């Protein structure tokens, strides 16, 4: 354990970033840190209760404050560049401090004038940068790739890496700083059992605030959505390892005779462990172990909104959205499978599982204002924006950066993780 911790602290002091490997994206970065960093030991020792709380006594789930220093981010590595995707051999690139730093985003910034001749940033674009705050401003120099069976499945921040190094029989760190589950854990069952043991201890020690929202509901960890699962972990812990999370959201809408096109929104119950009391899409739920995408949509529609089967027959798949969010809980590389459901004007949803406070039918014009308020769940905004774009309420006339906005609803999460170990992968 001491050897792993020593290697970890040395890598942090050198400021190396090895998040993107040469196998797919082809970028490997090593650069001096822009400024000395304090030891992670002090931050690791912080009790979860020291984090800010909202008026309900629950931890706030707001994005972190952005930093102004030039640093290594997914954006600075050019993750969207076609020349960086799908190519196997590109030379290693040294970050130059002479390069113009990528434009950073602060939650409260909203430029109202043109910059360098470019159109001013709209509220929609600022919102998209907010729910993609880790893509734009996440500091990769303080993160390490997380590998299972020789393939990258996630990203671990410094405080999580240090905690993991206490369990050398579960996690191991190689000389480049990549964290892997121990190769002796050869099966899905073994890896799941060991990770659950570690998480249970972290929960008892109150190391991470996200584990206060323990769900007793598991997410599966995969290298890609269609790949076999490698292990499962409690859904509250997925953000600690930066593993891709999947969910389902349903836009319930009505062509109301008086209100016009309107969306049903739910206000989340105050007892919810995340985003309590915030406005959300009509139906939403995570993709847990044993449930398909459609199964999850139908199950959540019945539990959250009591939508009868004859109305669910009108459920229409509308693709997916993806984004990369960060909060004090951890990292959220999320993909949401989107459905549209047109409902009759006289239908009123009713909650049956205790997770919703109230439902409200909101005209689209008001939805387009509400999503900018702090009362709206930030990570539900991508699905709402996607609906507004597909139905023509946001278009090239009222959003000059429409193509960019659409791209920011579809961050290529499955291309961002490309690191592989030099060893032969262990068969899952």
XYZ file of C-alpha atoms in Angstrom:
428
model
C 0.000 0.000 0.000
C 2.802 2.426 0.909
C 4.456 1.788 -2.466
C 1.214 2.604 -4.327
C 0.635 5.750 -2.269
C 4.214 6.882 -2.833
C 3.899 6.354 -6.595
C 0.565 8.188 -6.607
C 1.961 11.237 -4.776
C 4.995 11.290 -7.078
C 2.758 11.259 -10.172
C 0.647 14.069 -8.790
C 3.709 16.182 -8.077
C 4.907 15.642 -11.641
C 1.457 16.582 -12.951
C 1.314 13.752 -15.474
C -1.915 13.128 -17.376
C -2.301 9.745 -19.039
C -6.064 9.688 -19.419
C -6.134 9.218 -23.181
C -4.032 6.401 -24.537
C -2.487 5.598 -27.889
C -4.688 2.647 -28.714
C -7.611 4.671 -30.072
C -7.416 8.402 -29.551
C -3.642 8.399 -29.632
C -2.926 11.272 -27.247
C -0.637 10.741 -24.289
C 0.208 13.836 -22.307
C 2.917 14.558 -19.771
C 3.278 18.107 -18.554
C 4.542 19.874 -15.446
C 1.798 20.975 -13.087
C 0.878 24.628 -13.491
C 1.266 25.252 -9.776
C 2.273 23.257 -6.667
C -0.554 21.264 -5.206
C -1.137 20.554 -1.546
C -1.007 16.981 -0.398
C -4.222 15.096 -1.031
C -4.048 13.668 2.464
C -5.770 16.653 4.042
C -8.654 16.698 1.568
C -9.019 12.935 1.828
C -9.475 13.179 5.588
C -12.415 15.568 5.253
C -15.610 14.208 6.705
C -18.550 14.064 4.298
C -20.612 16.168 6.691
C -18.336 19.172 6.114
C -19.736 19.669 2.614
C -22.300 22.415 2.036
C -25.939 21.548 2.610
C -29.127 22.993 1.234
C -32.099 24.121 3.242
C -33.344 20.557 3.589
C -30.186 19.337 5.308
C -29.059 17.481 2.181
C -25.833 18.093 0.342
C -25.980 20.513 -2.559
C -25.366 18.913 -5.943
C -24.028 21.980 -7.725
C -21.089 22.006 -10.143
C -17.695 23.052 -8.756
C -16.364 26.557 -9.238
C -14.334 26.790 -12.431
C -10.634 27.544 -12.340
C -8.944 30.075 -14.554
C -5.501 28.428 -14.776
C -4.569 26.705 -18.020
C -4.827 22.964 -17.438
C -5.358 19.672 -19.162
C -9.017 19.033 -20.008
C -10.834 16.830 -22.485
C -11.426 19.972 -24.512
C -7.739 20.953 -24.551
C -6.888 17.456 -25.767
C -9.199 17.957 -28.744
C -11.477 15.036 -27.983
C -14.007 16.212 -30.583
C -11.399 16.490 -33.353
C -12.006 13.890 -36.101
C -8.242 13.530 -36.498
C -8.029 12.274 -32.933
C -10.824 9.704 -33.125
C -10.276 6.270 -34.561
C -6.569 6.673 -35.320
C -4.244 4.199 -33.670
C -0.859 5.927 -33.878
C -0.394 9.626 -33.275
C 2.745 11.100 -31.752
C 2.692 11.968 -28.072
C 1.955 15.666 -27.601
C 3.620 17.872 -25.029
C 1.345 20.597 -23.710
C 2.811 24.021 -24.434
C 2.045 26.849 -22.075
C 2.288 29.086 -25.142
C -0.906 27.550 -26.516
C -4.023 29.647 -26.184
C -5.988 28.015 -23.350
C -9.401 26.606 -24.099
C -12.329 28.849 -23.256
C -13.460 28.049 -19.734
C -16.935 28.230 -18.290
C -18.066 29.743 -15.025
C -21.556 29.102 -13.798
C -22.404 32.779 -13.469
C -20.775 33.982 -16.665
C -23.047 34.914 -19.545
C -21.312 37.081 -22.130
C -23.759 39.502 -23.709
C -21.431 40.995 -26.317
C -19.511 39.516 -29.210
C -15.972 38.305 -28.461
C -13.358 38.296 -31.229
C -16.108 38.853 -33.761
C -18.026 35.740 -32.656
C -21.746 35.866 -31.788
C -22.421 36.292 -28.052
C -22.857 33.099 -26.074
C -26.556 32.374 -25.645
C -28.255 31.175 -22.489
C -28.755 27.777 -24.109
C -25.043 27.423 -24.856
C -24.084 28.530 -21.359
C -26.486 25.946 -19.957
C -24.940 23.233 -22.148
C -21.483 24.154 -20.861
C -22.824 23.970 -17.310
C -24.002 20.356 -17.577
C -20.775 19.528 -19.438
C -18.570 21.234 -16.858
C -16.167 18.295 -16.529
C -15.689 18.030 -20.278
C -14.844 21.724 -20.501
C -13.012 22.283 -17.241
C -12.322 18.982 -15.480
C -8.689 18.869 -14.383
C -7.325 15.642 -15.840
C -3.938 16.233 -14.251
C -5.552 15.274 -10.955
C -7.280 12.164 -12.329
C -6.231 8.626 -13.176
C -7.718 6.106 -15.630
C -9.619 3.227 -14.019
C -9.230 -0.092 -15.820
C -10.947 -3.445 -15.481
C -9.774 -6.459 -17.479
C -7.181 -4.292 -19.188
C -9.679 -1.754 -20.582
C -10.550 1.684 -19.299
C -14.014 1.925 -17.797
C -13.724 5.122 -15.785
C -11.751 7.995 -14.282
C -10.777 8.344 -10.621
C -10.110 11.658 -8.928
C -7.179 12.076 -6.530
C -9.107 11.578 -3.297
C -10.632 8.334 -4.604
C -7.264 7.057 -5.848
C -5.740 7.588 -2.427
C -8.595 5.727 -0.748
C -8.289 2.866 -3.267
C -4.559 2.498 -2.581
C -5.448 1.257 0.908
C -6.707 -1.960 -0.715
C -3.780 -3.464 -2.679
C -5.629 -6.769 -2.981
C -8.435 -4.979 -4.889
C -6.694 -2.144 -6.756
C -3.236 -1.829 -8.207
C -1.368 1.107 -9.750
C 1.174 0.717 -12.520
C 4.199 2.934 -13.156
C 2.217 5.274 -15.420
C -0.431 5.911 -12.758
C -3.269 3.814 -14.167
C -5.482 2.146 -11.549
C -6.731 -1.370 -12.244
C -8.754 -3.918 -10.369
C -6.403 -6.651 -9.230
C -5.859 -9.341 -11.909
C -6.529 -12.088 -9.363
C -10.204 -11.010 -9.437
C -11.125 -12.973 -12.532
C -14.913 -13.126 -12.510
C -17.877 -10.735 -12.444
C -18.908 -12.122 -9.061
C -15.447 -11.755 -7.484
C -14.980 -8.188 -8.680
C -18.497 -7.184 -7.601
C -18.067 -8.698 -4.132
C -14.704 -7.040 -3.515
C -15.800 -3.605 -4.722
C -18.914 -3.848 -2.556
C -16.726 -4.683 0.470
C -14.570 -1.607 -0.169
C -17.580 0.666 -0.711
C -19.241 -0.600 2.454
C -16.147 0.323 4.457
C -15.970 3.760 2.838
C -19.632 4.252 3.645
C -19.077 3.302 7.292
C -16.088 5.657 7.475
C -18.142 8.424 5.838
C -15.338 9.209 3.418
C -17.464 10.320 0.461
C -20.682 12.295 0.568
C -22.221 10.405 -2.348
C -22.302 7.190 -0.299
C -24.718 8.819 2.141
C -27.254 8.257 -0.630
C -26.676 4.479 -0.754
C -29.416 2.992 -2.926
C -29.208 -0.818 -2.562
C -29.586 -0.701 -6.336
C -26.667 -1.532 -8.587
C -25.306 -0.271 -11.893
C -23.240 -2.534 -14.125
C -19.786 -1.462 -15.299
C -18.916 -2.129 -18.945
C -16.300 -1.008 -21.458
C -19.158 -0.125 -23.827
C -22.929 -0.243 -23.642
C -23.159 -3.403 -25.777
C -20.264 -5.166 -24.028
C -20.624 -7.804 -21.297
C -20.706 -6.393 -17.758
C -17.437 -6.652 -15.823
C -18.844 -5.976 -12.345
C -21.651 -4.191 -10.562
C -21.603 -1.543 -7.833
C -24.142 0.474 -5.888
C -25.376 3.283 -8.119
C -24.420 5.915 -5.538
C -20.751 4.938 -5.973
C -20.566 5.031 -9.777
C -19.541 8.700 -9.762
C -16.506 7.931 -7.578
C -15.026 5.853 -10.379
C -16.267 8.031 -13.251
C -17.912 5.048 -14.922
C -20.438 5.705 -17.657
C -23.972 5.729 -16.310
C -27.134 5.093 -18.297
C -30.692 6.123 -17.654
C -34.097 6.719 -19.217
C -36.109 9.949 -19.420
C -39.615 10.435 -20.790
C -40.914 13.733 -22.132
C -44.626 13.706 -21.404
C -46.288 16.398 -23.512
C -49.776 17.584 -24.339
C -51.265 19.795 -27.029
C -53.501 21.655 -24.603
C -56.441 23.661 -26.020
C -55.697 26.685 -23.824
C -51.991 26.357 -22.937
C -50.756 25.108 -26.299
C -47.849 22.669 -26.430
C -47.017 21.881 -22.811
C -44.717 19.527 -20.900
C -45.495 17.663 -17.723
C -42.760 18.313 -15.143
C -42.300 16.658 -11.788
C -40.898 18.197 -8.635
C -38.675 15.655 -6.955
C -39.513 14.644 -3.404
C -37.531 16.317 -0.634
C -36.496 12.858 0.565
C -34.575 12.106 -2.648
C -30.828 11.645 -1.959
C -29.920 13.734 -5.013
C -31.471 16.952 -6.329
C -34.282 17.002 -3.711
C -37.106 19.420 -4.491
C -35.816 20.227 -7.980
C -37.941 20.292 -11.124
C -37.354 17.350 -13.438
C -38.738 15.701 -16.557
C -42.002 13.823 -16.112
C -40.366 10.388 -15.761
C -36.719 9.511 -15.200
C -34.797 6.541 -13.850
C -31.405 4.856 -13.896
C -30.684 1.664 -15.817
C -30.110 -0.830 -13.004
C -28.991 -4.443 -13.120
C -31.443 -6.792 -14.824
C -33.492 -4.175 -16.691
C -33.401 -3.228 -20.359
C -33.888 0.320 -21.615
C -37.548 -0.213 -22.552
C -38.246 -2.199 -19.371
C -36.883 0.701 -17.336
C -38.987 3.242 -19.238
C -42.199 1.275 -18.697
C -41.410 0.523 -15.046
C -40.572 4.129 -14.189
C -43.614 5.440 -16.073
C -45.872 3.255 -13.958
C -44.118 3.909 -10.616
C -43.484 7.634 -10.961
C -46.490 8.830 -12.955
C -49.082 5.979 -12.904
C -49.377 6.056 -16.691
C -51.714 3.261 -17.848
C -50.690 0.695 -20.446
C -53.004 1.975 -23.166
C -51.307 5.395 -23.045
C -47.821 3.875 -22.913
C -48.587 2.255 -26.247
C -47.841 5.717 -27.694
C -44.312 5.769 -26.233
C -41.808 6.711 -28.942
C -38.037 6.327 -28.778
C -36.223 9.600 -29.539
C -32.577 8.535 -29.364
C -30.276 9.589 -26.550
C -28.325 12.495 -25.080
C -24.923 12.352 -23.401
C -22.969 14.805 -21.261
C -20.095 14.956 -18.761
C -21.022 16.651 -15.485
C -19.067 17.077 -12.262
C -20.244 17.937 -8.765
C -18.844 17.550 -5.262
C -20.202 13.995 -5.353
C -18.013 12.930 -8.270
C -18.006 12.517 -12.044
C -21.050 11.855 -14.206
C -20.409 10.715 -17.792
C -24.093 10.102 -18.408
C -26.128 8.805 -21.323
C -29.900 9.173 -21.149
C -32.171 7.221 -23.486
C -34.964 9.601 -24.454
C -38.622 8.836 -25.107
C -41.480 11.094 -26.139
C -45.020 10.384 -24.974
C -47.949 12.452 -26.207
C -50.721 12.429 -23.628
C -54.383 13.465 -23.842
C -55.218 16.898 -22.463
C -57.355 15.437 -19.677
C -54.669 13.077 -18.329
C -53.052 13.986 -14.994
C -50.072 11.912 -13.736
C -50.037 10.631 -10.156
C -47.035 9.364 -8.258
C -47.103 5.948 -6.580
C -43.554 5.385 -5.272
C -43.108 8.444 -3.041
C -40.309 9.945 -5.156
C -42.330 12.835 -6.602
C -43.809 15.783 -4.730
C -46.122 17.188 -7.418
C -46.620 17.278 -11.191
C -47.252 20.458 -13.131
C -48.298 20.999 -16.743
C -46.052 23.802 -18.010
C -46.356 25.593 -21.381
C -43.232 25.250 -23.508
C -42.584 29.016 -23.340
C -42.346 28.758 -19.540
C -40.228 25.593 -19.704
C -37.724 27.543 -21.809
C -37.349 29.951 -18.891
C -37.549 27.497 -15.993
C -34.576 25.414 -17.170
C -32.279 28.383 -16.442
C -33.346 28.640 -12.802
C -31.523 26.911 -9.928
C -34.772 25.091 -9.195
C -34.352 22.889 -12.272
C -32.225 19.729 -12.089
C -29.097 20.504 -14.106
C -28.564 16.980 -15.445
C -32.132 16.840 -16.776
C -31.601 19.905 -18.951
C -30.027 17.948 -21.863
C -33.210 15.929 -22.385
C -35.375 19.044 -22.170
C -33.176 20.956 -24.631
C -33.201 17.972 -26.975
C -37.015 17.950 -26.949
C -37.186 21.696 -27.610
C -34.795 21.366 -30.549
C -36.476 18.334 -32.112
C -39.888 20.006 -31.913
C -38.632 23.276 -33.409
C -38.890 25.536 -30.359
C -35.126 26.081 -30.414
C -33.943 26.612 -33.970
C -31.367 28.448 -36.049
C -33.433 31.632 -35.863
C -33.344 31.944 -32.065
C -30.057 30.068 -31.497
C -27.252 31.055 -33.901
C -24.996 28.332 -32.459
C -27.534 25.569 -33.005
C -25.051 23.038 -34.498
C -22.704 23.537 -31.535
C -25.580 23.210 -29.087
C -26.664 19.918 -30.657
C -23.098 18.604 -30.401
C -22.996 19.449 -26.698
C -26.021 17.216 -26.177
C -24.034 14.318 -27.600
C -20.589 14.298 -25.975
C -18.734 11.243 -27.423
C -18.294 9.510 -24.072
C -17.425 6.159 -25.606
C -14.417 7.702 -27.385
C -13.086 9.578 -24.359
C -12.037 6.423 -22.515
C -9.427 4.619 -24.586
C -6.640 3.596 -22.233
C -5.512 -0.032 -22.332
C -3.005 -1.880 -20.209
C 0.042 -3.392 -21.834
C -0.945 -6.774 -20.411
C -3.362 -9.102 -22.125
C -6.922 -8.321 -20.986
C -8.500 -10.755 -18.582
C -11.556 -12.396 -20.059
C -14.704 -11.262 -18.234
